[in-house]
mmCIF file of C-alpha atoms and ligand atoms in Angstrom:
data_model
loop_
_atom_site.group_PDB
_atom_site.id
_atom_site.type_symbol
_atom_site.label_atom_id
_atom_site.label_comp_id
_atom_site.label_asym_id
_atom_site.label_seq_id
_atom_site.Cartn_x
_atom_site.Cartn_y
_atom_site.Cartn_z
ATOM 1 C CA MET U 20 0.000 0.000 0.000
ATOM 2 C CA ALA U 21 1.290 3.466 -0.884
ATOM 3 C CA LYS U 22 2.133 5.440 2.218
ATOM 4 C CA SER U 23 0.062 8.401 3.316
ATOM 5 C CA ILE U 24 1.849 11.481 4.679
ATOM 6 C CA GLY U 25 0.445 14.337 6.741
ATOM 7 C CA ILE U 26 2.464 17.541 6.863
ATOM 8 C CA LEU U 27 2.231 20.766 8.876
ATOM 9 C CA THR U 28 4.205 23.897 9.644
ATOM 10 C CA ALA U 29 4.268 25.230 13.214
ATOM 11 C CA GLY U 30 5.813 28.109 15.164
ATOM 12 C CA GLY U 31 6.957 31.366 13.575
ATOM 13 C CA ASP U 32 7.036 31.291 9.767
ATOM 14 C CA SER U 33 10.390 31.142 8.057
ATOM 15 C CA PRO U 34 11.642 31.460 4.478
ATOM 16 C CA GLY U 35 12.080 27.997 2.955
ATOM 17 C CA LEU U 36 9.000 26.352 4.465
ATOM 18 C CA ASN U 37 7.183 26.162 1.127
ATOM 19 C CA ALA U 38 10.321 24.896 -0.598
ATOM 20 C CA ALA U 39 10.527 22.112 2.013
ATOM 21 C CA ILE U 40 6.839 21.125 1.654
ATOM 22 C CA ARG U 41 7.347 21.042 -2.114
ATOM 23 C CA ALA U 42 10.455 18.849 -1.764
ATOM 24 C CA VAL U 43 8.699 16.361 0.509
ATOM 25 C CA GLY U 44 5.631 16.302 -1.759
ATOM 26 C CA LYS U 45 7.386 16.009 -5.114
ATOM 27 C CA THR U 46 9.619 13.193 -3.874
ATOM 28 C CA ALA U 47 6.771 11.366 -2.133
ATOM 29 C CA LEU U 48 4.321 11.600 -5.041
ATOM 30 C CA GLY U 49 6.697 11.515 -8.002
ATOM 31 C CA ARG U 50 9.285 9.017 -6.883
ATOM 32 C CA PHE U 51 7.456 6.772 -4.437
ATOM 33 C CA GLY U 52 3.788 7.101 -5.441
ATOM 34 C CA MET U 53 2.824 8.130 -1.893
ATOM 35 C CA GLN U 54 -0.036 10.475 -0.988
ATOM 36 C CA MET U 55 0.152 13.655 1.040
ATOM 37 C CA ILE U 56 -2.229 15.953 2.861
ATOM 38 C CA GLY U 57 -1.353 19.274 4.495
ATOM 39 C CA PHE U 58 -2.846 20.451 7.790
ATOM 40 C CA ARG U 59 -3.585 24.140 8.140
ATOM 41 C CA ASP U 60 -2.246 26.442 10.865
ATOM 42 C CA GLY U 61 0.081 24.093 12.697
ATOM 43 C CA PHE U 62 -1.164 21.688 15.360
ATOM 44 C CA ARG U 63 -4.519 23.495 15.505
ATOM 45 C CA GLY U 64 -5.324 22.220 12.007
ATOM 46 C CA LEU U 65 -4.781 18.688 13.248
ATOM 47 C CA VAL U 66 -7.090 19.189 16.205
ATOM 48 C CA GLU U 67 -9.794 20.607 13.931
ATOM 49 C CA ASN U 68 -9.014 18.195 11.067
ATOM 50 C CA ARG U 69 -8.618 21.064 8.603
ATOM 51 C CA SER U 70 -6.577 19.722 5.727
ATOM 52 C CA LEU U 71 -6.098 19.830 1.980
ATOM 53 C CA ARG U 72 -4.891 17.222 -0.465
ATOM 54 C CA LEU U 73 -1.463 18.072 -1.820
ATOM 55 C CA ASP U 74 -1.374 16.799 -5.384
ATOM 56 C CA GLU U 75 1.088 17.730 -8.155
ATOM 57 C CA ALA U 76 -0.816 20.926 -8.958
ATOM 58 C CA ALA U 77 -0.893 22.071 -5.320
ATOM 59 C CA LEU U 78 2.864 21.539 -5.078
ATOM 60 C CA SER U 79 3.642 23.754 -8.049
ATOM 61 C CA GLY U 80 4.974 27.303 -7.812
ATOM 62 C CA LEU U 81 6.071 26.970 -4.172
ATOM 63 C CA LEU U 82 9.868 27.062 -4.370
ATOM 64 C CA THR U 83 10.291 30.818 -4.301
ATOM 65 C CA LEU U 84 7.298 31.647 -2.126
ATOM 66 C CA GLY U 85 7.919 33.162 1.339
ATOM 67 C CA GLY U 86 6.008 32.199 4.496
ATOM 68 C CA THR U 87 4.005 28.974 4.538
ATOM 69 C CA PHE U 88 1.008 28.424 2.296
ATOM 70 C CA LEU U 89 -0.390 25.976 4.880
ATOM 71 C CA GLY U 90 -0.489 28.713 7.533
ATOM 72 C CA THR U 91 1.081 28.334 10.957
ATOM 73 C CA SER U 92 0.423 28.973 14.635
ATOM 74 C CA ARG U 93 2.235 28.736 17.937
ATOM 75 C CA ASP U 94 -0.400 26.344 19.341
ATOM 76 C CA LYS U 95 0.857 23.462 21.460
ATOM 77 C CA PRO U 96 -1.032 20.130 21.336
ATOM 78 C CA HIS U 97 -0.994 19.702 25.122
ATOM 79 C CA ARG U 98 -1.935 23.309 26.008
ATOM 80 C CA MET U 99 -4.276 24.737 23.396
ATOM 81 C CA LEU U 100 -6.671 27.615 23.838
ATOM 82 C CA ILE U 101 -10.128 26.264 22.979
ATOM 83 C CA GLY U 102 -12.802 28.897 23.572
ATOM 84 C CA ASN U 103 -11.636 30.441 26.808
ATOM 85 C CA LYS U 104 -10.051 27.284 28.213
ATOM 86 C CA VAL U 105 -6.558 25.895 27.851
ATOM 87 C CA LEU U 106 -6.934 22.182 27.119
ATOM 88 C CA ASP U 107 -4.791 19.151 26.342
ATOM 89 C CA MET U 108 -5.814 18.291 22.750
ATOM 90 C CA THR U 109 -3.368 15.436 22.203
ATOM 91 C CA ASP U 110 -6.110 12.794 21.976
ATOM 92 C CA ALA U 111 -7.933 14.802 19.291
ATOM 93 C CA ILE U 112 -4.700 14.942 17.290
ATOM 94 C CA VAL U 113 -4.165 11.190 17.596
ATOM 95 C CA GLU U 114 -7.754 10.684 16.427
ATOM 96 C CA THR U 115 -7.275 12.941 13.365
ATOM 97 C CA TYR U 116 -4.073 11.076 12.492
ATOM 98 C CA HIS U 117 -5.898 7.747 12.448
ATOM 99 C CA LYS U 118 -9.056 9.108 10.837
ATOM 100 C CA ASN U 119 -6.924 10.220 7.878
ATOM 101 C CA HIS U 120 -5.134 6.824 7.789
ATOM 102 C CA LEU U 121 -1.739 8.519 8.027
ATOM 103 C CA ASP U 122 1.463 6.494 8.078
ATOM 104 C CA VAL U 123 3.542 9.458 9.216
ATOM 105 C CA LEU U 124 3.221 13.092 10.268
ATOM 106 C CA VAL U 125 5.965 15.463 9.079
ATOM 107 C CA CYS U 126 6.307 18.553 11.301
ATOM 108 C CA LEU U 127 8.295 21.555 10.100
ATOM 109 C CA GLY U 128 9.293 23.895 12.885
ATOM 110 C CA GLY U 129 11.690 25.331 15.433
ATOM 111 C CA GLY U 130 12.670 24.235 18.935
ATOM 112 C CA GLY U 131 9.099 24.326 20.295
ATOM 113 C CA THR U 132 7.781 22.288 17.377
ATOM 114 C CA GLN U 133 10.485 19.651 17.871
ATOM 115 C CA LYS U 134 9.304 19.288 21.471
ATOM 116 C CA ASN U 135 5.607 19.130 20.536
ATOM 117 C CA ALA U 136 6.297 16.625 17.768
ATOM 118 C CA TYR U 137 8.310 14.470 20.158
ATOM 119 C CA ARG U 138 5.355 14.401 22.571
ATOM 120 C CA LEU U 139 3.202 13.040 19.715
ATOM 121 C CA ALA U 140 5.858 10.423 18.919
ATOM 122 C CA GLU U 141 5.667 9.363 22.565
ATOM 123 C CA LYS U 142 1.927 8.845 22.041
ATOM 124 C CA GLY U 143 2.742 6.304 19.336
ATOM 125 C CA LEU U 144 2.480 8.440 16.165
ATOM 126 C CA ASN U 145 5.103 8.086 13.431
ATOM 127 C CA ILE U 146 6.813 11.463 13.337
ATOM 128 C CA ILE U 147 9.598 13.072 11.309
ATOM 129 C CA THR U 148 10.597 16.706 11.734
ATOM 130 C CA LEU U 149 12.523 19.266 9.712
ATOM 131 C CA PRO U 150 14.432 22.116 11.402
ATOM 132 C CA LYS U 151 13.328 25.613 10.420
ATOM 133 C CA THR U 152 13.983 28.883 12.185
ATOM 134 C CA ILE U 153 15.681 32.160 11.392
ATOM 135 C CA ASP U 154 17.257 31.889 14.859
ATOM 136 C CA ASN U 155 19.465 28.899 13.898
ATOM 137 C CA ASP U 156 19.227 27.628 17.479
ATOM 138 C CA ILE U 157 18.059 24.015 17.045
ATOM 139 C CA ALA U 158 20.386 21.464 18.615
ATOM 140 C CA MET U 159 22.049 18.668 16.619
ATOM 141 C CA THR U 160 21.928 20.423 13.255
ATOM 142 C CA ASP U 161 24.612 22.721 11.863
ATOM 143 C CA THR U 162 21.995 25.063 10.487
ATOM 144 C CA THR U 163 18.259 25.543 9.917
ATOM 145 C CA PHE U 164 16.400 26.815 6.873
ATOM 146 C CA GLY U 165 15.335 30.429 7.143
ATOM 147 C CA TYR U 166 18.552 31.492 8.804
ATOM 148 C CA ASP U 167 20.480 32.299 5.637
ATOM 149 C CA THR U 168 17.674 34.442 4.230
ATOM 150 C CA ALA U 169 17.283 36.397 7.467
ATOM 151 C CA LEU U 170 21.060 36.768 7.666
ATOM 152 C CA GLY U 171 21.060 38.367 4.221
ATOM 153 C CA ILE U 172 18.217 40.742 5.098
ATOM 154 C CA ALA U 173 19.758 41.840 8.408
ATOM 155 C CA THR U 174 23.174 42.286 6.770
ATOM 156 C CA GLU U 175 21.726 44.476 4.051
ATOM 157 C CA ALA U 176 19.909 46.552 6.678
ATOM 158 C CA ILE U 177 23.137 47.118 8.618
ATOM 159 C CA ASP U 178 24.913 48.011 5.356
ATOM 160 C CA ARG U 179 22.276 50.625 4.598
ATOM 161 C CA LEU U 180 22.261 52.085 8.089
ATOM 162 C CA HIS U 181 25.958 52.968 7.747
ATOM 163 C CA SER U 182 25.459 55.871 5.358
ATOM 164 C CA THR U 183 22.774 57.557 7.436
ATOM 165 C CA ALA U 184 24.633 56.990 10.740
ATOM 166 C CA HIS U 185 27.782 58.385 9.146
ATOM 167 C CA SER U 186 26.042 61.423 7.642
ATOM 168 C CA HIS U 187 24.452 62.451 10.948
ATOM 169 C CA HIS U 188 27.356 61.406 13.221
ATOM 170 C CA ARG U 189 24.951 59.191 15.120
ATOM 171 C CA ILE U 190 24.820 55.909 16.926
ATOM 172 C CA ILE U 191 22.245 53.562 15.408
ATOM 173 C CA VAL U 192 21.068 50.719 17.626
ATOM 174 C CA VAL U 193 19.712 47.934 15.398
ATOM 175 C CA GLY U 194 17.350 45.417 16.991
ATOM 176 C CA ILE U 195 17.798 41.980 15.441
ATOM 177 C CA MET U 196 15.637 38.880 16.056
ATOM 178 C CA GLY U 197 16.922 36.135 18.322
ATOM 179 C CA HIS U 198 15.245 35.806 21.693
ATOM 180 C CA ASN U 199 17.551 33.244 23.200
ATOM 181 C CA THR U 200 20.568 33.091 20.937
ATOM 182 C CA GLY U 201 22.630 35.587 18.981
ATOM 183 C CA TRP U 202 23.364 33.741 15.713
ATOM 184 C CA LEU U 203 21.518 36.265 13.579
ATOM 185 C CA ALA U 204 22.911 39.352 15.342
ATOM 186 C CA LEU U 205 26.471 38.026 15.386
ATOM 187 C CA GLY U 206 26.417 36.787 11.784
ATOM 188 C CA SER U 207 24.821 39.900 10.302
ATOM 189 C CA GLY U 208 26.783 42.176 12.609
ATOM 190 C CA ILE U 209 30.089 40.777 11.367
ATOM 191 C CA ALA U 210 28.972 40.599 7.727
ATOM 192 C CA GLY U 211 27.443 44.084 7.834
ATOM 193 C CA GLY U 212 30.360 45.687 9.661
ATOM 194 C CA ALA U 213 28.632 46.620 12.929
ATOM 195 C CA ASN U 214 30.939 48.228 15.479
ATOM 196 C CA VAL U 215 29.315 46.666 18.541
ATOM 197 C CA ILE U 216 27.382 43.373 18.685
ATOM 198 C CA LEU U 217 25.413 42.379 21.777
ATOM 199 C CA ILE U 218 24.187 38.790 22.095
ATOM 200 C CA PRO U 219 22.465 36.794 24.874
ATOM 201 C CA GLU U 220 25.458 34.487 25.228
ATOM 202 C CA ILE U 221 27.725 37.376 26.322
ATOM 203 C CA PRO U 222 26.090 39.683 28.911
ATOM 204 C CA TYR U 223 27.230 43.227 28.232
ATOM 205 C CA ASP U 224 28.575 46.083 30.321
ATOM 206 C CA ILE U 225 27.145 49.397 29.122
ATOM 207 C CA ASN U 226 30.381 51.178 30.077
ATOM 208 C CA VAL U 227 32.407 48.857 27.857
ATOM 209 C CA VAL U 228 30.004 49.583 24.983
ATOM 210 C CA SER U 229 30.230 53.343 25.477
ATOM 211 C CA GLN U 230 34.023 53.165 25.751
ATOM 212 C CA ALA U 231 34.190 51.375 22.410
ATOM 213 C CA ILE U 232 32.059 54.099 20.825
ATOM 214 C CA ARG U 233 34.064 56.919 22.432
ATOM 215 C CA GLN U 234 37.292 55.291 21.255
ATOM 216 C CA ARG U 235 35.945 55.383 17.686
ATOM 217 C CA SER U 236 35.091 59.065 18.119
ATOM 218 C CA ARG U 237 38.662 59.746 19.259
ATOM 219 C CA GLN U 238 39.806 58.131 16.016
ATOM 220 C CA GLY U 239 37.576 60.531 14.099
ATOM 221 C CA LYS U 240 34.801 57.994 13.472
ATOM 222 C CA ASN U 241 31.922 59.688 15.197
ATOM 223 C CA PHE U 242 29.207 57.263 14.205
ATOM 224 C CA SER U 243 28.618 53.686 15.333
ATOM 225 C CA ILE U 244 26.319 50.796 14.525
ATOM 226 C CA VAL U 245 25.292 48.696 17.536
ATOM 227 C CA ALA U 246 23.681 45.368 16.534
ATOM 228 C CA VAL U 247 21.571 44.027 19.404
ATOM 229 C CA ALA U 248 19.942 40.595 19.556
ATOM 230 C CA GLU U 249 16.450 40.608 21.113
ATOM 231 C CA GLY U 250 17.725 38.483 23.978
ATOM 232 C CA ALA U 251 20.877 40.494 24.721
ATOM 233 C CA ILE U 252 21.184 41.170 28.432
ATOM 234 C CA SER U 253 23.275 43.428 30.646
ATOM 235 C CA LYS U 254 25.664 41.915 33.183
ATOM 236 C CA GLU U 255 23.567 43.217 36.096
ATOM 237 C CA LYS U 256 20.330 41.741 34.757
ATOM 238 C CA ALA U 257 22.034 38.445 33.928
ATOM 239 C CA MET U 258 23.250 38.243 37.520
ATOM 240 C CA ILE U 259 19.769 38.932 38.934
ATOM 241 C CA MET U 260 18.343 36.277 36.591
ATOM 242 C CA GLN U 261 20.952 33.752 37.684
ATOM 243 C CA GLU U 262 20.225 34.405 41.360
ATOM 244 C CA ALA U 263 16.509 33.896 40.724
ATOM 245 C CA MET U 264 17.240 30.623 38.934
ATOM 246 C CA GLN U 265 19.390 29.450 41.828
ATOM 247 C CA MET U 266 16.647 30.354 44.286
ATOM 248 C CA LYS U 267 14.226 28.264 42.265
ATOM 249 C CA MET U 268 16.575 25.303 42.263
ATOM 250 C CA GLN U 269 17.301 25.578 45.976
ATOM 251 C CA ALA U 270 13.705 26.123 47.082
ATOM 252 C CA ILE U 271 12.844 23.497 49.675
ATOM 253 C CA ASN U 272 9.113 23.735 50.125
ATOM 254 C CA LYS U 273 6.126 24.323 47.851
ATOM 255 C CA GLU U 274 5.651 27.919 48.979
ATOM 256 C CA GLU U 275 9.272 28.861 48.267
ATOM 257 C CA LYS U 276 9.169 27.108 44.895
ATOM 258 C CA LYS U 277 6.021 28.983 43.891
ATOM 259 C CA GLU U 278 7.509 32.311 44.937
ATOM 260 C CA ALA U 279 10.805 31.677 43.117
ATOM 261 C CA LYS U 280 8.966 30.568 39.972
ATOM 262 C CA ALA U 281 6.810 33.698 39.972
ATOM 263 C CA ARG U 282 9.889 35.909 40.435
ATOM 264 C CA LEU U 283 11.687 34.221 37.550
ATOM 265 C CA GLU U 284 8.642 34.524 35.298
ATOM 266 C CA GLN U 285 8.368 38.215 36.155
ATOM 267 C CA LEU U 286 12.059 38.757 35.329
ATOM 268 C CA GLU U 287 11.679 36.879 32.047
ATOM 269 C CA LEU U 288 8.656 38.985 31.172
ATOM 270 C CA GLU U 289 10.606 42.182 31.836
ATOM 271 C CA HIS U 290 13.508 40.846 29.790
ATOM 272 C CA ASP U 291 11.181 40.048 26.882
ATOM 273 C CA LYS U 292 10.290 43.729 26.556
ATOM 274 C CA ASP U 293 12.206 45.508 23.848
ATOM 275 C CA HIS U 294 15.179 47.208 25.487
ATOM 276 C CA THR U 295 16.816 48.857 22.472
ATOM 277 C CA LEU U 296 15.325 52.256 23.344
ATOM 278 C CA GLU U 297 16.708 52.120 26.885
ATOM 279 C CA LEU U 298 20.099 51.098 25.506
ATOM 280 C CA SER U 299 20.034 53.900 22.972
ATOM 281 C CA GLN U 300 19.230 56.482 25.684
ATOM 282 C CA GLN U 301 21.991 55.168 27.934
ATOM 283 C CA LEU U 302 24.493 55.439 25.077
ATOM 284 C CA GLU U 303 23.428 59.008 24.266
ATOM 285 C CA GLU U 304 24.083 59.991 27.888
ATOM 286 C CA LEU U 305 27.399 58.183 28.135
ATOM 287 C CA THR U 306 28.877 59.201 24.778
ATOM 288 C CA GLY U 307 27.285 62.584 24.059
ATOM 289 C CA LEU U 308 26.390 61.366 20.567
ATOM 290 C CA GLU U 309 22.872 61.380 19.217
ATOM 291 C CA SER U 310 21.348 57.915 18.902
ATOM 292 C CA ARG U 311 18.484 56.326 16.949
ATOM 293 C CA VAL U 312 16.849 52.901 17.051
ATOM 294 C CA THR U 313 15.894 50.671 14.109
ATOM 295 C CA ILE U 314 14.037 47.443 14.871
ATOM 296 C CA LEU U 315 14.222 45.054 11.935
ATOM 297 C CA GLY U 316 11.429 42.850 13.304
ATOM 298 C CA HIS U 317 9.401 40.626 11.011
ATOM 299 C CA LEU U 318 11.063 42.026 7.891
ATOM 300 C CA GLN U 319 13.731 39.441 8.699
ATOM 301 C CA ARG U 320 11.264 36.584 8.214
ATOM 302 C CA GLY U 321 9.525 37.919 5.141
ATOM 303 C CA GLY U 322 9.848 37.305 1.423
ATOM 304 C CA THR U 323 11.452 34.796 -0.867
ATOM 305 C CA PRO U 324 14.046 32.344 0.518
ATOM 306 C CA SER U 325 17.703 32.704 -0.451
ATOM 307 C CA ALA U 326 19.335 30.163 -2.764
ATOM 308 C CA VAL U 327 21.038 28.545 0.250
ATOM 309 C CA ASP U 328 17.713 28.102 2.077
ATOM 310 C CA ARG U 329 15.988 26.727 -1.032
ATOM 311 C CA LEU U 330 18.776 24.200 -1.387
ATOM 312 C CA LEU U 331 18.764 23.238 2.277
ATOM 313 C CA ALA U 332 14.968 22.892 2.402
ATOM 314 C CA THR U 333 15.032 20.738 -0.742
ATOM 315 C CA GLN U 334 17.867 18.577 0.576
ATOM 316 C CA LEU U 335 16.175 17.990 3.958
ATOM 317 C CA GLY U 336 12.699 17.539 2.440
ATOM 318 C CA THR U 337 13.765 14.909 -0.068
ATOM 319 C CA ALA U 338 15.881 13.011 2.490
ATOM 320 C CA CYS U 339 12.871 12.962 4.799
ATOM 321 C CA VAL U 340 10.937 10.891 2.257
ATOM 322 C CA GLU U 341 13.801 8.380 2.058
ATOM 323 C CA MET U 342 13.314 7.943 5.822
ATOM 324 C CA ILE U 343 9.564 7.482 5.369
ATOM 325 C CA ASN U 344 10.216 4.886 2.687
ATOM 326 C CA SER U 345 12.486 2.973 5.042
ATOM 327 C CA GLU U 346 10.032 3.508 7.937
ATOM 328 C CA THR U 347 12.560 5.305 10.116
ATOM 329 C CA TYR U 348 10.509 7.490 12.450
ATOM 330 C CA GLY U 349 10.979 9.614 15.578
ATOM 331 C CA VAL U 350 13.789 11.570 13.945
ATOM 332 C CA MET U 351 14.687 15.102 12.852
ATOM 333 C CA MET U 352 16.409 15.495 9.503
ATOM 334 C CA ALA U 353 19.561 17.461 10.293
ATOM 335 C CA ILE U 354 22.433 18.849 8.313
ATOM 336 C CA ARG U 355 25.792 17.903 9.801
ATOM 337 C CA GLY U 356 29.021 18.639 7.980
ATOM 338 C CA ASN U 357 27.200 19.110 4.651
ATOM 339 C CA LYS U 358 25.506 15.725 4.963
ATOM 340 C CA VAL U 359 21.912 15.020 5.904
ATOM 341 C CA GLU U 360 21.498 12.835 8.959
ATOM 342 C CA ALA U 361 18.454 11.521 10.795
ATOM 343 C CA VAL U 362 18.888 12.432 14.476
ATOM 344 C CA PRO U 363 16.628 10.791 17.113
ATOM 345 C CA LEU U 364 14.194 13.411 18.424
ATOM 346 C CA GLU U 365 15.110 12.714 22.036
ATOM 347 C CA GLU U 366 18.614 14.009 21.249
ATOM 348 C CA VAL U 367 17.165 17.270 19.897
ATOM 349 C CA VAL U 368 14.459 18.280 22.366
ATOM 350 C CA GLY U 369 15.095 20.255 25.525
ATOM 351 C CA LYS U 370 18.385 21.619 24.178
ATOM 352 C CA ARG U 371 19.215 24.941 22.583
ATOM 353 C CA LYS U 372 22.172 25.575 20.288
ATOM 354 C CA MET U 373 23.816 28.631 21.841
ATOM 355 C CA ILE U 374 26.897 30.281 20.337
ATOM 356 C CA PRO U 375 29.898 28.681 22.063
ATOM 357 C CA LEU U 376 32.112 31.380 23.561
ATOM 358 C CA ASP U 377 35.097 29.963 21.684
ATOM 359 C CA HIS U 378 33.242 29.937 18.355
ATOM 360 C CA ASP U 379 35.280 31.147 15.366
ATOM 361 C CA TRP U 380 32.807 33.986 14.744
ATOM 362 C CA VAL U 381 33.360 35.343 18.269
ATOM 363 C CA GLU U 382 37.126 35.299 17.696
ATOM 364 C CA ALA U 383 36.782 36.797 14.218
ATOM 365 C CA ALA U 384 34.573 39.615 15.516
ATOM 366 C CA LYS U 385 37.106 40.521 18.191
ATOM 367 C CA ASN U 386 39.975 40.322 15.703
ATOM 368 C CA VAL U 387 38.402 42.892 13.424
ATOM 369 C CA GLY U 388 37.846 45.242 16.349
ATOM 370 C CA ILE U 389 34.140 44.666 17.001
ATOM 371 C CA SER U 390 33.196 45.202 20.640
ATOM 372 C CA LEU U 391 31.038 42.450 22.135
ATOM 373 C CA GLY U 392 30.315 44.637 25.124
ATOM 374 C CA ALA U 393 32.228 42.611 27.717
HETATM 375 O O1 LIG O 425 11.666 32.084 16.543
HETATM 376 C C1 LIG O 425 11.690 32.940 15.469
HETATM 377 C C2 LIG O 425 11.403 34.355 15.895
HETATM 378 O O2 LIG O 425 11.406 35.136 14.739
HETATM 379 C C3 LIG O 425 12.330 34.930 16.961
HETATM 380 O O3 LIG O 425 13.548 35.397 16.459
HETATM 381 C C4 LIG O 425 11.471 36.022 17.531
HETATM 382 O O4 LIG O 425 11.883 36.330 18.835
HETATM 383 C C5 LIG O 425 10.098 35.422 17.502
HETATM 384 O O5 LIG O 425 10.112 34.458 16.480
HETATM 385 C C6 LIG O 425 8.986 36.404 17.248
HETATM 386 O O6 LIG O 425 7.779 35.725 17.309
HETATM 387 P P1 LIG O 425 6.371 36.278 16.791
HETATM 388 O O7 LIG O 425 6.417 36.352 15.286
HETATM 389 O O8 LIG O 425 5.402 35.293 17.283
HETATM 390 O O9 LIG O 425 6.224 37.649 17.368
#
């Protein structure tokens, strides 16, 4: 019997998702004679059994298309808002899977999606995942599709900000996506020639940042570009966060645990707020230069995927069908040293690929005189 595939995209959209769906579909239908249906809007589409048949015609014209034509959402199977209640909808998903006589469910997504997909694998569903995110922070894969496109967009933005910063003798603080990791800020900051790059992995000291900018002024360069990852954090705040985490770990009774958890959540909430404006104001005061803020935001996720992302999505998507054909499930298709590998999901979930402090890019940034704020 020809195999039947279900496919969905979950989490934030990312360039290359349509190219990956197309690659899975064309290989499955054209080479193996399998069938495929797509579920709309991530895991919610599975709960509500909202799907469409993906035949040859539906898979045409997708390669260059940004976003995901299936739609996406950040819904989690085990904690989904239904009406005004948050409910565990895992059983409904399992039911939809069987109702559609699926042999496998392919989930395209970031770190959260890998976790949600793994939970479904634990419930007995055949699952394969593909790694997408502009953040490039999924463990066990060298890279993720979406990252290269976003890197290009952020680099071009930093390029363009140079001429206006230079003309007005200003600091420009550029907010770059990356809540937990700094791959996008570090990569585009180096490629775009930022003068300061602040990333979550290296808590910054505002005085070190201002010194770097003042030093440039002394050399006659009285403008600076400061590339800041969303999750960048000052040394003081990082310390407070660490203390709160320790308190949570050391809490001995229920009451203490609850209190420590609430404190940590509050700190995380405060940290999630955009802090580029505060940083910009601090730098104005410390350097005497005028400063402006540019938040790149969702521009970084929009539009057609780069050639590298199209290639990667096609490579991972086609290899995924080889796995389906050999009935290898519970894996994420990863790229490791230019080769595609199937990595067991349990080795992927619960981890985050941070930038190692001895990474070549960190060294390279320092060597070309970029301040990392520490
Ligand atoms: O995970 C991808 C990402 O673009 C992050 O870089 C960013 O912090 C987040 O998604 C934004 O999410 P949303 O589009 O839901 O606001």
